CSV table of C-alpha atoms and ligand atoms in Angstrom, one decimal:
chain,number,residue,atom,x,y,z
O,200,MET,CA,-3.6,-19.4,53.9
O,201,LYS,CA,-5.2,-15.9,53.8
O,202,PHE,CA,-5.3,-13.3,51.1
O,203,ASP,CA,-6.8,-9.8,51.4
O,204,VAL,CA,-7.2,-8.1,48.0
O,205,VAL,CA,-7.7,-4.4,47.6
O,206,THR,CA,-9.2,-3.4,44.3
O,207,ILE,CA,-11.6,-0.9,42.6
O,208,PHE,CA,-13.1,-3.9,40.6
O,209,PRO,CA,-14.1,-6.5,43.3
O,210,ALA,CA,-16.5,-8.2,40.9
O,211,MET,CA,-13.5,-9.3,38.7
O,212,PHE,CA,-12.6,-11.8,41.5
O,213,GLU,CA,-16.0,-13.5,42.0
O,214,ARG,CA,-16.1,-16.2,39.3
O,215,PRO,CA,-12.3,-17.1,39.2
O,216,LEU,CA,-12.3,-17.7,42.9
O,217,ALA,CA,-15.5,-19.8,42.8
O,218,GLU,CA,-14.4,-22.2,40.0
O,219,GLY,CA,-12.2,-25.3,39.8
O,220,VAL,CA,-9.2,-25.9,42.1
O,221,LEU,CA,-9.4,-22.4,43.7
O,222,GLY,CA,-13.1,-22.6,44.1
O,223,ARG,CA,-12.9,-25.9,46.0
O,224,ALA,CA,-10.1,-24.7,48.2
O,225,VAL,CA,-12.1,-21.6,49.1
O,226,SER,CA,-15.3,-23.6,49.9
O,227,ARG,CA,-13.3,-26.0,52.0
O,228,GLY,CA,-11.6,-23.2,53.9
O,229,THR,CA,-8.1,-24.2,52.9
O,230,LEU,CA,-7.9,-20.8,51.2
O,231,ASP,CA,-9.4,-17.6,52.7
O,232,VAL,CA,-9.7,-14.8,50.2
O,233,THR,CA,-11.4,-11.5,51.2
O,234,VAL,CA,-11.8,-8.9,48.4
O,235,HIS,CA,-12.1,-5.3,49.6
O,236,ASP,CA,-13.6,-2.5,47.4
O,237,LEU,CA,-11.2,0.4,47.6
O,238,ARG,CA,-14.3,2.8,47.3
O,239,ASP,CA,-15.5,1.6,50.7
O,240,PHE,CA,-12.4,3.3,52.2
O,241,THR,CA,-13.2,6.7,50.6
O,242,THR,CA,-14.8,9.5,52.8
O,243,ASP,CA,-16.3,11.7,50.2
O,244,ARG,CA,-19.8,11.6,48.8
O,245,HIS,CA,-18.7,10.5,45.3
O,246,ARG,CA,-16.3,7.8,46.6
O,247,VAL,CA,-13.4,9.1,44.5
O,248,VAL,CA,-10.4,6.8,44.3
O,249,ASP,CA,-8.2,8.6,41.7
O,250,ASP,CA,-7.0,12.1,41.0
O,251,MET,CA,-4.8,14.1,38.5
O,252,PRO,CA,-1.0,13.7,38.7
O,253,TYR,CA,0.9,16.5,40.4
O,254,GLY,CA,3.1,18.0,37.7
O,255,GLY,CA,0.6,17.4,35.0
O,256,GLY,CA,0.5,14.7,32.3
O,257,PRO,CA,-2.1,12.2,31.0
O,258,GLY,CA,-4.2,9.8,33.0
O,259,MET,CA,-5.1,9.5,36.6
O,260,VAL,CA,-3.3,8.3,39.7
O,261,LEU,CA,-4.8,6.2,42.6
O,262,LYS,CA,-5.1,8.4,45.7
O,263,PRO,CA,-3.1,7.3,48.7
O,264,ASP,CA,-5.5,7.9,51.6
O,265,PRO,CA,-8.2,5.3,50.7
O,266,ILE,CA,-5.4,2.7,50.2
O,267,PHE,CA,-3.8,3.6,53.6
O,268,ARG,CA,-7.2,3.2,55.3
O,269,ALA,CA,-7.8,-0.1,53.6
O,270,LEU,CA,-4.5,-1.4,54.8
O,271,ASP,CA,-5.2,-0.1,58.3
O,272,ALA,CA,-8.6,-1.9,58.4
O,273,ILE,CA,-7.0,-5.2,57.2
O,274,GLU,CA,-4.3,-4.9,59.8
O,275,ALA,CA,-6.8,-4.0,62.6
O,276,GLU,CA,-8.8,-7.2,61.8
O,277,HIS,CA,-6.0,-9.7,61.1
O,278,GLY,CA,-2.8,-8.2,62.4
O,279,SER,CA,0.3,-7.3,60.4
O,280,PRO,CA,0.4,-9.3,57.1
O,281,ALA,CA,3.5,-11.3,56.2
O,282,ALA,CA,3.6,-9.4,52.8
O,283,VAL,CA,1.9,-6.5,51.2
O,284,ILE,CA,2.3,-7.0,47.4
O,285,MET,CA,1.5,-4.3,44.9
O,286,THR,CA,0.9,-5.5,41.4
O,287,SER,CA,2.6,-3.1,39.0
O,288,PRO,CA,4.4,-3.0,35.6
O,289,GLN,CA,7.5,-1.7,37.6
O,290,GLY,CA,7.6,-4.8,39.8
O,291,THR,CA,10.0,-7.7,39.7
O,292,ARG,CA,8.9,-10.6,37.6
O,293,PHE,CA,6.6,-13.2,39.2
O,294,THR,CA,8.0,-16.7,38.8
O,295,GLN,CA,7.3,-20.2,39.9
O,296,ALA,CA,10.1,-19.9,42.6
O,297,GLU,CA,8.3,-16.7,43.9
O,298,ALA,CA,5.0,-18.6,44.0
O,299,GLN,CA,6.6,-21.3,46.1
O,300,ARG,CA,8.2,-18.8,48.4
O,301,LEU,CA,5.0,-16.8,49.0
O,302,SER,CA,3.0,-20.1,49.6
O,303,ARG,CA,4.9,-20.5,52.9
O,304,LEU,CA,3.5,-17.1,54.2
O,305,PRO,CA,0.3,-17.2,56.3
O,306,HIS,CA,-1.2,-13.9,55.2
O,307,ILE,CA,-0.7,-11.8,52.0
O,308,VAL,CA,-2.3,-8.5,51.0
O,309,LEU,CA,-2.6,-7.8,47.3
O,310,LEU,CA,-2.9,-4.2,46.3
O,311,CYS,CA,-4.2,-3.9,42.7
O,312,GLY,CA,-2.9,-0.9,40.7
O,313,ARG,CA,-5.0,0.8,38.0
O,314,TYR,CA,-4.9,3.9,35.8
O,315,GLU,CA,-1.4,5.4,35.1
O,316,GLY,CA,-0.2,4.4,38.5
O,317,VAL,CA,-0.5,4.7,42.3
O,318,ASP,CA,0.7,7.6,44.5
O,319,GLU,CA,4.3,6.9,45.3
O,320,ARG,CA,3.7,7.3,49.1
O,321,VAL,CA,1.8,4.0,49.1
O,322,ARG,CA,5.1,2.2,48.6
O,323,GLU,CA,5.8,3.1,52.3
O,324,ARG,CA,3.4,0.2,53.2
O,325,VAL,CA,4.3,-2.2,50.4
O,326,SER,CA,6.9,-5.0,50.9
O,327,GLU,CA,7.1,-6.1,47.3
O,328,GLU,CA,6.1,-5.0,43.9
O,329,VAL,CA,5.3,-7.7,41.3
O,330,SER,CA,4.8,-7.8,37.5
O,331,ILE,CA,3.5,-10.9,35.8
O,332,GLY,CA,5.3,-10.3,32.5
O,333,ASP,CA,6.3,-7.8,29.8
O,334,TYR,CA,2.9,-6.9,28.3
O,335,VAL,CA,0.6,-4.1,29.1
O,336,LEU,CA,-2.6,-4.9,30.9
O,337,SER,CA,-5.4,-2.6,32.0
O,338,GLY,CA,-4.8,-3.1,35.7
O,339,GLY,CA,-3.5,-5.3,38.5
O,340,GLU,CA,-6.6,-7.4,39.0
O,341,LEU,CA,-5.8,-10.2,36.5
O,342,PRO,CA,-2.2,-10.3,37.8
O,343,ALA,CA,-3.5,-10.6,41.4
O,344,LEU,CA,-5.6,-13.6,40.3
O,345,VAL,CA,-2.6,-15.1,38.6
O,346,ILE,CA,-0.6,-14.7,41.8
O,347,ILE,CA,-3.4,-16.2,44.0
O,348,ASP,CA,-3.7,-19.1,41.6
O,349,ALA,CA,0.0,-19.9,41.3
O,350,VAL,CA,0.7,-19.4,45.0
O,351,SER,CA,-2.3,-21.4,46.2
O,352,ARG,CA,-1.3,-24.5,44.2
O,353,HIS,CA,1.6,-24.8,46.6
O,354,VAL,CA,-0.5,-24.6,49.7
O,355,PRO,CA,-1.0,-28.1,51.2
O,356,GLY,CA,-4.5,-29.4,50.5
O,357,VAL,CA,-5.3,-27.0,47.6
O,358,VAL,CA,-4.5,-29.3,44.8
O,359,GLY,CA,-5.9,-32.8,45.3
O,360,ASP,CA,-2.9,-34.8,44.0
O,361,GLU,CA,0.3,-33.4,45.5
O,362,ARG,CA,2.3,-35.3,42.9
O,363,SER,CA,1.0,-33.1,40.0
O,364,VAL,CA,2.2,-30.0,41.8
O,365,ALA,CA,5.7,-31.5,42.2
O,366,GLU,CA,5.8,-32.7,38.6
O,367,ASP,CA,4.5,-29.5,37.1
O,368,SER,CA,6.6,-28.1,34.3
O,369,PHE,CA,8.6,-25.1,35.5
O,370,SER,CA,8.9,-26.7,38.9
O,371,ARG,CA,11.1,-29.3,37.1
O,372,GLY,CA,12.2,-27.0,34.4
O,373,LEU,CA,10.9,-29.1,31.5
O,374,LEU,CA,7.8,-28.7,29.3
O,375,ASP,CA,5.1,-31.4,29.4
O,376,PHE,CA,5.2,-34.4,27.2
O,377,PRO,CA,2.3,-34.9,24.7
O,378,GLN,CA,-0.9,-36.5,26.2
O,379,TYR,CA,-3.5,-38.7,24.4
O,380,THR,CA,-6.8,-40.3,25.4
O,381,ARG,CA,-9.4,-42.4,23.7
O,382,PRO,CA,-10.2,-43.0,20.9
O,383,ALA,CA,-7.0,-44.6,19.6
O,384,THR,CA,-8.0,-43.7,16.0
O,385,LEU,CA,-9.7,-40.5,15.2
O,386,ALA,CA,-11.2,-39.7,11.7
O,387,VAL,CA,-11.0,-36.0,11.0
O,388,ARG,CA,-11.7,-33.8,8.0
O,389,ARG,CA,-8.5,-32.8,6.2
O,390,THR,CA,-7.6,-29.2,7.1
O,391,GLY,CA,-8.6,-26.8,4.4
O,392,SER,CA,-11.2,-29.1,2.9
O,393,ALA,CA,-14.7,-27.7,2.7
O,394,ASN,CA,-16.8,-30.9,2.5
O,395,ARG,CA,-16.8,-34.0,4.6
O,396,ASP,CA,-16.2,-36.6,1.9
O,397,VAL,CA,-14.5,-39.8,3.0
O,398,VAL,CA,-11.7,-39.2,0.5
O,399,ASP,CA,-11.0,-36.0,2.3
O,400,ALA,CA,-10.7,-37.8,5.7
O,401,GLU,CA,-7.6,-38.8,7.4
O,402,THR,CA,-7.0,-40.9,10.6
O,403,LEU,CA,-5.1,-39.4,13.5
O,404,THR,CA,-3.6,-42.1,15.6
O,405,VAL,CA,-1.9,-42.3,19.0
O,406,PRO,CA,1.9,-43.1,19.1
O,407,GLU,CA,2.2,-46.9,19.2
O,408,VAL,CA,4.5,-46.9,22.3
O,409,LEU,CA,1.6,-45.5,24.4
O,410,LEU,CA,-0.6,-48.5,23.5
O,411,SER,CA,2.2,-51.0,24.0
O,412,GLY,CA,1.9,-51.5,27.7
O,413,ASN,CA,5.7,-51.3,28.0
O,414,HIS,CA,6.0,-48.9,30.9
O,415,ALA,CA,9.8,-48.6,30.7
O,416,GLU,CA,9.5,-47.6,27.0
O,417,ILE,CA,6.7,-45.2,27.7
O,418,ARG,CA,8.7,-43.5,30.4
O,419,ARG,CA,11.7,-43.1,28.1
O,420,TRP,CA,9.5,-41.9,25.2
O,421,ARG,CA,7.9,-39.2,27.4
O,422,LYS,CA,11.3,-38.0,28.7
O,423,MET,CA,12.5,-37.8,25.1
O,424,GLN,CA,9.4,-35.8,24.0
O,425,ALA,CA,9.6,-33.4,27.0
O,426,ILE,CA,13.2,-32.7,26.4
O,427,SER,CA,13.0,-32.3,22.6
O,428,ARG,CA,10.0,-30.0,23.0
O,429,THR,CA,11.8,-27.9,25.6
O,430,LEU,CA,14.9,-27.8,23.4
O,431,GLU,CA,12.8,-26.6,20.5
O,432,ARG,CA,10.4,-24.2,22.2
O,433,ARG,CA,12.0,-23.0,25.5
O,434,PRO,CA,15.8,-23.7,25.4
O,435,ASP,CA,16.1,-21.1,28.1
O,436,LEU,CA,14.5,-23.5,30.6
O,437,LEU,CA,17.1,-26.2,30.2
O,438,ALA,CA,19.8,-24.2,32.0
O,439,GLY,CA,17.8,-24.4,35.3
O,440,ALA,CA,16.3,-27.8,34.7
O,441,ALA,CA,16.8,-30.6,37.3
O,442,LEU,CA,17.6,-33.5,34.9
O,443,ASP,CA,18.4,-37.1,35.9
O,444,GLU,CA,21.2,-39.2,34.3
O,445,GLU,CA,18.9,-40.6,31.6
O,446,GLU,CA,17.5,-37.1,30.8
O,447,ARG,CA,21.0,-35.6,30.5
O,448,HIS,CA,21.9,-38.4,28.1
O,449,ILE,CA,18.8,-37.8,25.9
O,450,LEU,CA,19.6,-34.1,25.9
O,451,ARG,CA,23.2,-34.7,24.8
O,452,VAL,CA,22.0,-37.0,21.9
O,453,LEU,CA,19.4,-34.4,20.8
O,454,GLN,CA,21.8,-31.5,21.0
O,455,ASP,CA,24.4,-33.5,19.1
O,456,GLY,CA,22.0,-33.3,16.1
O,457,GLY,CA,22.9,-36.8,14.9
O,458,HIS,CA,26.6,-36.2,14.7
O,459,HIS,CA,29.0,-39.1,15.5
O,460,GLY,CA,32.7,-39.4,15.9
O,461,ARG,CA,35.2,-36.7,16.3
O,462,ASP,CA,33.7,-33.7,14.3
Q,625,9D3,C1,4.5,0.8,32.0
Q,625,9D3,C2,3.2,1.3,31.4
Q,625,9D3,N1,2.8,2.6,32.0
Q,625,9D3,C3,3.4,3.6,31.1
Q,625,9D3,C4,2.9,5.0,31.3
Q,625,9D3,C5,1.4,2.7,32.0
Q,625,9D3,C6,0.6,1.6,32.6
Q,625,9D3,C7,0.2,0.6,31.9
Q,625,9D3,C8,-0.6,-0.4,32.5
Q,625,9D3,C9,0.3,1.7,34.0
Q,625,9D3,C10,-0.4,0.7,34.6
Q,625,9D3,C11,-0.9,-0.4,33.8
Q,625,9D3,C12,-1.7,-1.4,34.4
Q,625,9D3,N2,-1.0,-2.7,34.6
Q,625,9D3,C13,-0.8,-3.2,35.8
Q,625,9D3,O1,-1.3,-2.6,36.8
Q,625,9D3,C14,0.0,-4.4,36.0
Q,625,9D3,C15,0.7,-5.2,35.0
Q,625,9D3,C16,0.8,-5.2,33.6
Q,625,9D3,O2,0.3,-4.3,32.9
Q,625,9D3,N3,1.6,-6.1,33.0
Q,625,9D3,C17,2.1,-7.1,33.7
Q,625,9D3,N4,2.0,-7.2,35.0
Q,625,9D3,C18,1.3,-6.3,35.7
Q,625,9D3,S1,1.1,-6.2,37.3
Q,625,9D3,C19,0.1,-4.9,37.3
């Protein structure tokens, strides 16, 4: 899959695209990400990318002509992209379902907004406008990286173990169950205690069931934990969750709040 990114801060993409799952996918060639500096598409001596808004008001607006030239250059080199996505606070919300949909496209251009906005005429060349959530960021670069990361995970070969992509929370609509690793007992200083006296120590343990070797019980415990956590922290997710028979039963029991009988 190919991404072309247009930004005034190309350096913001260097490390995130060189580390971890994305880094490996890029070096293997499974992912091809080209980052374009918008200033390279200016024609003036000072490489100006922004200007004052017509009609007055605070802040600066990204000029349209360098953006049009950048999009023309990308199209001249790789043909018409399947999507030109502009990151913007006015965009529709980016979700896991959107990430899955976009992962089936061969070539995506990401246009990163900055300043107070982008000249409206740029939307002529934009197929979708995307926001990553209701909080104010300084620009569209971090959102573009979020989109590349979430989309790429669904591209075959990017994540080593395909099962972990399928089982990811939000794909299933449930939060993760708690995880533990060795040691089975962990001596820790009591919170709020200033010294490291043994009397102030406590032992944190791992739930017995996980050490039991009873895999049917472990599966049930994990389902119960995932569902109770989701019910407590993100009840909104349960409406769209794909639950099996056993999970629906656990949910009913938890929602029942321990009530029995007719009332
Ligand atoms: C809606 C806020 N605007 C009111 C005048 C100003 C403004 C704030 C922040 C304009 C641009 C930005 C920069 N943010 C993005 O470009 C952005 C963003 C975000 O701030 N939050 C969540 N998703 C995104 S995607 C792009």
